[in-house]
XYZ file of C-alpha atoms in Angstrom:
405
model
C -0.003 -0.003 0.006
C 1.038 3.653 -0.282
C 0.494 6.066 2.576
C 1.929 8.980 4.439
C 4.449 7.777 6.996
C 2.877 7.284 10.477
C 4.609 8.409 13.652
C 7.032 5.853 14.975
C 5.713 4.030 18.113
C 7.712 3.512 21.233
C 10.211 0.646 21.184
C 8.963 -2.124 23.494
C 12.490 -2.865 24.609
C 13.295 0.703 25.454
C 16.578 0.361 23.559
C 17.988 3.186 21.496
C 17.568 2.461 17.792
C 20.829 4.166 16.774
C 22.270 2.286 13.792
C 19.987 -0.746 14.283
C 16.877 -1.567 12.187
C 13.616 0.049 13.196
C 11.218 -2.065 15.234
C 7.427 -2.280 15.344
C 6.230 -4.588 18.111
C 2.619 -4.683 16.950
C 3.239 -6.297 13.511
C 3.035 -10.068 13.565
C 3.189 -11.106 9.906
C 5.493 -10.658 6.945
C 4.552 -7.491 5.043
C 5.904 -4.947 2.619
C 4.914 -1.283 2.954
C 5.667 1.621 0.681
C 5.862 5.221 1.880
C 6.136 8.340 -0.278
C 7.645 11.416 1.339
C 6.558 14.399 -0.758
C 8.093 16.967 1.545
C 10.593 16.929 4.391
C 9.279 14.901 7.356
C 10.483 14.789 10.883
C 9.220 12.437 13.601
C 10.297 12.307 17.222
C 9.324 9.789 19.912
C 11.118 8.795 23.100
C 14.151 10.884 22.256
C 14.495 9.337 18.772
C 14.487 11.803 15.886
C 14.033 10.595 12.247
C 14.206 13.012 9.311
C 13.408 12.407 5.650
C 14.705 15.193 3.437
C 14.430 13.735 -0.082
C 11.214 13.490 -2.097
C 11.360 9.864 -3.188
C 9.709 6.504 -2.597
C 11.031 4.179 0.091
C 10.214 0.509 0.635
C 9.793 -1.092 4.057
C 10.484 -4.832 4.304
C 9.055 -6.599 7.393
C 10.774 -9.873 8.222
C 9.123 -12.104 10.858
C 11.223 -13.961 13.315
C 11.671 -13.674 17.010
C 9.969 -10.797 18.751
C 10.272 -8.017 17.712
C 9.735 -7.958 13.943
C 12.517 -6.317 11.962
C 11.528 -3.484 9.659
C 14.198 -2.509 7.128
C 13.841 0.867 5.466
C 15.467 1.005 2.006
C 15.242 3.171 -1.129
C 13.319 2.001 -4.183
C 15.212 0.263 -7.045
C 14.828 3.311 -9.289
C 16.499 5.466 -6.652
C 19.328 2.949 -6.392
C 19.778 2.918 -10.167
C 20.028 6.701 -10.294
C 22.488 6.713 -7.408
C 24.605 3.979 -9.019
C 24.736 5.784 -12.371
C 25.695 9.012 -10.647
C 28.383 7.207 -8.654
C 29.845 5.561 -11.776
C 29.895 8.888 -13.588
C 31.634 10.587 -10.676
C 34.101 7.708 -10.333
C 35.064 7.652 -14.038
C 38.801 7.617 -14.599
C 39.685 11.133 -15.746
C 42.374 11.083 -18.428
C 44.558 13.818 -19.914
C 45.000 12.884 -23.576
C 47.988 14.194 -25.538
C 48.350 13.518 -29.248
C 50.606 14.046 -32.253
C 49.532 16.428 -35.000
C 48.448 13.638 -37.341
C 46.042 12.283 -34.735
C 44.299 15.557 -33.879
C 41.006 14.628 -35.588
C 40.850 11.186 -33.926
C 41.817 12.685 -30.539
C 38.923 15.139 -30.786
C 36.530 12.296 -31.582
C 37.821 10.335 -28.572
C 37.340 13.315 -26.258
C 33.804 13.777 -27.601
C 33.010 10.213 -26.443
C 33.519 10.963 -22.740
C 33.509 13.927 -20.380
C 36.244 12.114 -18.457
C 38.771 12.653 -21.289
C 40.480 16.031 -21.490
C 42.645 17.023 -24.459
C 46.082 18.471 -23.748
C 48.479 20.068 -26.219
C 52.137 19.736 -27.140
C 54.182 22.256 -29.127
C 55.781 20.325 -31.998
C 58.438 22.797 -33.042
C 61.808 22.306 -34.724
C 65.202 23.889 -34.352
C 66.909 25.383 -37.368
C 68.833 22.158 -37.950
C 65.560 20.219 -38.212
C 65.732 18.393 -34.876
C 62.659 18.488 -32.617
C 62.071 21.403 -30.257
C 59.254 20.061 -28.106
C 57.281 21.526 -25.208
C 54.599 19.932 -22.998
C 52.162 22.617 -21.928
C 51.267 22.895 -18.217
C 53.502 19.994 -17.201
C 52.881 20.674 -13.492
C 49.138 20.415 -14.098
C 49.290 16.708 -14.946
C 50.989 15.605 -11.738
C 48.948 12.846 -10.131
C 46.711 12.571 -13.204
C 46.058 9.652 -15.556
C 47.818 10.513 -18.804
C 47.611 9.021 -22.304
C 49.338 9.738 -25.598
C 47.786 9.020 -29.010
C 50.569 8.368 -31.492
C 51.017 7.665 -35.170
C 54.287 6.143 -36.391
C 53.328 6.702 -40.014
C 56.920 7.245 -41.178
C 60.421 6.872 -39.705
C 60.752 10.669 -39.728
C 58.066 11.229 -37.066
C 58.948 8.355 -34.742
C 61.867 10.054 -32.956
C 59.980 13.205 -31.908
C 57.051 11.143 -30.597
C 59.334 8.757 -28.714
C 60.885 11.798 -27.023
C 57.459 12.858 -25.728
C 56.475 9.270 -24.853
C 59.598 8.887 -22.710
C 59.065 12.293 -21.030
C 55.394 12.069 -19.993
C 55.660 9.190 -17.460
C 58.446 11.042 -15.620
C 56.206 14.037 -14.841
C 54.874 12.275 -11.711
C 51.686 11.130 -13.445
C 49.425 8.572 -11.815
C 49.471 6.273 -14.863
C 50.555 6.401 -18.493
C 48.871 4.805 -21.522
C 50.341 4.844 -25.027
C 47.730 4.361 -27.756
C 49.422 3.333 -31.010
C 46.513 2.094 -33.176
C 48.785 0.868 -35.974
C 52.063 -0.886 -35.098
C 53.795 -0.180 -38.424
C 56.949 -2.223 -38.592
C 57.215 -5.807 -39.705
C 54.575 -5.772 -42.447
C 57.140 -6.770 -45.065
C 59.687 -8.530 -42.836
C 60.787 -12.032 -43.745
C 63.553 -13.491 -41.609
C 64.844 -15.795 -44.341
C 68.533 -14.948 -44.685
C 71.311 -14.318 -42.179
C 71.583 -10.571 -41.833
C 67.877 -9.764 -42.120
C 67.052 -7.158 -39.437
C 63.776 -7.512 -37.499
C 62.677 -3.882 -37.194
C 59.415 -4.906 -35.493
C 61.416 -6.474 -32.673
C 63.578 -3.344 -32.455
C 60.565 -1.052 -32.088
C 58.973 -3.401 -29.568
C 62.148 -3.253 -27.436
C 62.165 0.554 -27.607
C 58.537 0.748 -26.461
C 59.176 -1.865 -23.759
C 61.646 0.514 -22.116
C 59.344 3.520 -21.740
C 59.933 4.788 -18.175
C 57.438 3.627 -15.590
C 55.076 6.170 -14.051
C 54.276 6.472 -10.355
C 51.419 4.037 -10.986
C 53.547 1.349 -12.636
C 54.402 0.189 -16.156
C 53.093 1.842 -19.305
C 49.961 0.398 -20.910
C 50.345 -0.005 -24.681
C 47.178 -0.177 -26.813
C 47.479 -1.610 -30.339
C 44.735 -2.629 -32.793
C 45.101 -5.768 -34.905
C 48.869 -6.125 -34.833
C 49.986 -7.576 -38.171
C 51.875 -10.737 -37.189
C 50.556 -12.613 -34.168
C 54.083 -13.475 -32.994
C 54.852 -9.740 -32.655
C 52.806 -9.598 -29.474
C 55.566 -11.654 -27.826
C 58.260 -9.154 -28.800
C 57.380 -6.838 -25.905
C 59.227 -7.036 -22.595
C 57.888 -7.235 -19.082
C 58.219 -3.476 -18.440
C 55.204 -2.649 -20.599
C 51.627 -3.937 -20.510
C 50.430 -4.540 -24.101
C 46.669 -4.349 -24.626
C 45.760 -5.846 -28.015
C 42.429 -4.658 -29.369
C 40.588 -5.281 -32.629
C 38.565 -3.249 -35.110
C 36.393 -6.252 -36.012
C 33.533 -5.232 -33.622
C 33.190 -2.037 -35.697
C 32.809 -4.111 -38.833
C 30.193 -6.381 -37.226
C 28.129 -3.379 -36.163
C 28.289 -1.954 -39.694
C 27.301 -5.242 -41.302
C 24.215 -5.437 -39.096
C 23.066 -2.111 -40.560
C 23.165 -3.287 -44.173
C 19.849 -4.123 -45.901
C 21.237 -7.554 -46.909
C 22.749 -8.327 -43.516
C 21.191 -11.806 -43.582
C 22.996 -12.669 -46.838
C 26.599 -11.917 -45.877
C 29.528 -14.305 -45.980
C 33.039 -13.539 -44.740
C 36.019 -14.352 -46.947
C 39.606 -14.626 -45.704
C 42.348 -14.025 -48.288
C 44.626 -16.639 -46.719
C 44.942 -19.034 -43.795
C 46.653 -16.370 -41.707
C 43.647 -14.033 -41.856
C 41.345 -16.983 -41.055
C 43.389 -17.828 -37.931
C 43.296 -14.220 -36.758
C 39.642 -13.373 -37.256
C 37.382 -16.391 -37.750
C 36.450 -16.703 -34.069
C 35.201 -13.119 -33.985
C 33.170 -13.690 -37.161
C 32.034 -17.263 -36.586
C 28.337 -16.350 -36.885
C 28.796 -15.672 -40.607
C 29.326 -18.347 -43.265
C 33.033 -18.345 -44.095
C 35.045 -18.651 -47.282
C 38.792 -19.249 -47.295
C 41.074 -18.384 -50.171
C 44.675 -19.452 -50.614
C 47.688 -17.951 -52.342
C 49.689 -20.403 -54.415
C 52.833 -19.899 -56.444
C 52.930 -20.548 -60.152
C 56.446 -19.690 -61.287
C 57.138 -16.127 -60.161
C 53.465 -15.317 -59.667
C 51.276 -15.738 -56.588
C 47.745 -16.692 -57.585
C 44.681 -16.627 -55.336
C 42.345 -19.627 -55.438
C 39.173 -20.593 -53.645
C 40.047 -23.122 -50.948
C 36.691 -23.687 -49.205
C 33.224 -22.179 -48.955
C 30.595 -21.188 -51.502
C 30.183 -17.490 -52.442
C 27.344 -18.049 -54.954
C 24.584 -15.480 -54.562
C 26.142 -14.011 -51.405
C 27.388 -10.562 -50.430
C 30.989 -11.558 -49.630
C 33.142 -9.338 -47.394
C 36.899 -9.943 -47.570
C 38.492 -9.369 -44.145
C 42.157 -8.712 -43.364
C 44.187 -6.733 -40.850
C 45.806 -4.319 -43.323
C 46.075 -3.450 -46.974
C 49.155 -2.130 -48.729
C 49.189 -2.353 -52.539
C 45.871 -4.211 -52.559
C 46.936 -6.853 -55.071
C 45.750 -9.786 -52.964
C 42.327 -8.229 -52.328
C 41.763 -7.554 -56.017
C 42.702 -11.140 -56.899
C 40.267 -12.383 -54.212
C 37.565 -10.168 -55.670
C 38.035 -11.710 -59.110
C 37.940 -15.275 -57.774
C 34.799 -14.652 -55.697
C 33.012 -12.956 -58.608
C 33.970 -15.861 -60.876
C 32.360 -18.295 -58.417
C 29.047 -16.432 -58.346
C 29.278 -13.818 -55.554
C 26.435 -11.279 -55.889
C 28.488 -8.485 -54.276
C 32.068 -8.190 -53.040
C 33.152 -5.794 -50.281
C 36.325 -5.551 -48.191
C 37.485 -4.580 -44.709
C 40.975 -3.814 -43.416
C 41.683 -2.314 -40.005
C 44.711 -0.437 -41.340
C 44.502 1.202 -44.750
C 48.117 2.018 -45.600
C 47.973 2.371 -49.403
C 51.522 3.500 -50.245
C 51.913 5.392 -53.517
C 48.160 6.081 -53.635
C 47.370 2.421 -54.256
C 43.807 3.066 -53.050
C 43.138 4.352 -56.578
C 43.079 0.703 -57.734
C 39.813 0.101 -55.882
C 36.773 1.111 -57.912
C 33.156 1.296 -56.761
C 30.745 -1.260 -58.153
C 28.531 1.097 -60.133
C 27.601 -1.425 -62.817
C 26.102 -4.048 -60.523
C 28.749 -6.639 -61.388
C 31.110 -7.723 -58.572
C 34.007 -8.243 -60.973
C 33.925 -4.517 -61.840
C 34.397 -3.111 -58.354
C 33.693 -3.220 -54.610
C 30.335 -2.417 -53.067
C 32.046 -1.184 -49.868
C 35.598 -0.909 -48.651
C 35.799 -0.267 -44.907
C 38.917 0.928 -43.083
C 39.417 2.500 -39.660
C 41.046 5.844 -38.864
C 44.216 4.190 -37.521
C 46.196 5.705 -40.421
C 45.103 9.376 -40.521
C 46.923 10.320 -43.713
C 45.008 7.689 -45.643
C 41.702 8.821 -44.136
C 42.181 12.309 -45.559
C 42.601 10.836 -49.033
C 39.741 8.324 -49.136
C 37.027 9.522 -46.731
C 34.919 11.018 -49.540
C 35.966 8.544 -52.218
C 33.680 5.583 -53.030
C 33.720 2.694 -52.242
C 35.549 3.682 -49.040
C 33.917 4.182 -45.654
C 35.851 5.038 -42.495
C 34.896 3.335 -39.208
C 36.265 5.322 -36.284
C 38.174 3.731 -33.412
C 37.199 6.617 -31.142
C 34.612 4.743 -29.061
C 36.883 1.707 -28.621
C 39.852 3.845 -27.568
C 37.754 5.918 -25.151
C 36.534 2.715 -23.492
C 40.065 1.285 -23.334
C 41.339 4.423 -21.571
C 38.962 3.592 -18.701
C 40.670 0.262 -18.007
């Protein structure tokens, strides 16, 4: 029932209620009462004063047992939900996010995802001889704060200046330090086949493994879809790698398509299948294989049936795009109704993205219906974001959530 709260009766035991549950001696059965306090209430009896200041509904649970009966006053579930949400919001990990110039657009999108992320600036100047002249604004203001840096190692020329900042930030007495490097660039062409081959991916991993620790401990390193799975073992114990994936972004986009129930996923080789098939296991899968014929590498259909399906080719990165185009031709030849592609990292050296044409003629052999990439490589995004068949899926939401770990 719902009623105005009655005055509290005298306690039959004469004991002070204090922090204990309230007692009614004249209730002899299990009951649940609901009281609404629409304005401040104050009751006093036998020296006991009870005030109710908030206008909200409270629930009273009566639990029978030994005399007296226990009456437990508690807020309604809706009040608890509001209080919990407010508490979580207030307890959100507040992060100061620095970024390199290339990542400004992505950094702004990340900050727009959460009020707990605050953008901070760095002056990326150069001396007359071309070496970096760097300055971290308001360095004293980040003491005791959670700090992150969003980097882009898009070319060897920008790595040194960013490493200088990355090594400096943890030593400013910050509470924790997180390095977000969406694309780990080295090693995409490395083949350790001959004595004397230099593993640059291992070199960069060692450099990042020796970033100074902050007052809160080792640096957290966030990377999306690292190219070679063995590269995750290149990092030392002084850094905490956090390997994320852009595949959830793709899955969300596929669910929005009008033919979402007619999609199959194609992997250009066994390596891509090993990396991604578990995340995409709800879709029918097609596996291609690259075989050598003389000096040429030819793509063939290994398993699966693309006939009549909208087939999406999935890989971690795309460089020249030769393999994807060969996959497209094979899938179209075997009856695919549409062919699209996804790569977390769109690198496209020498403007190789120009090879990918939109499917304007309704024939999958003539072009791609969609080509999705993320904004892990900002220079590429500038070139293709308004160019069909490309669509850019932003990592901003994923990075903002990762910064709360």
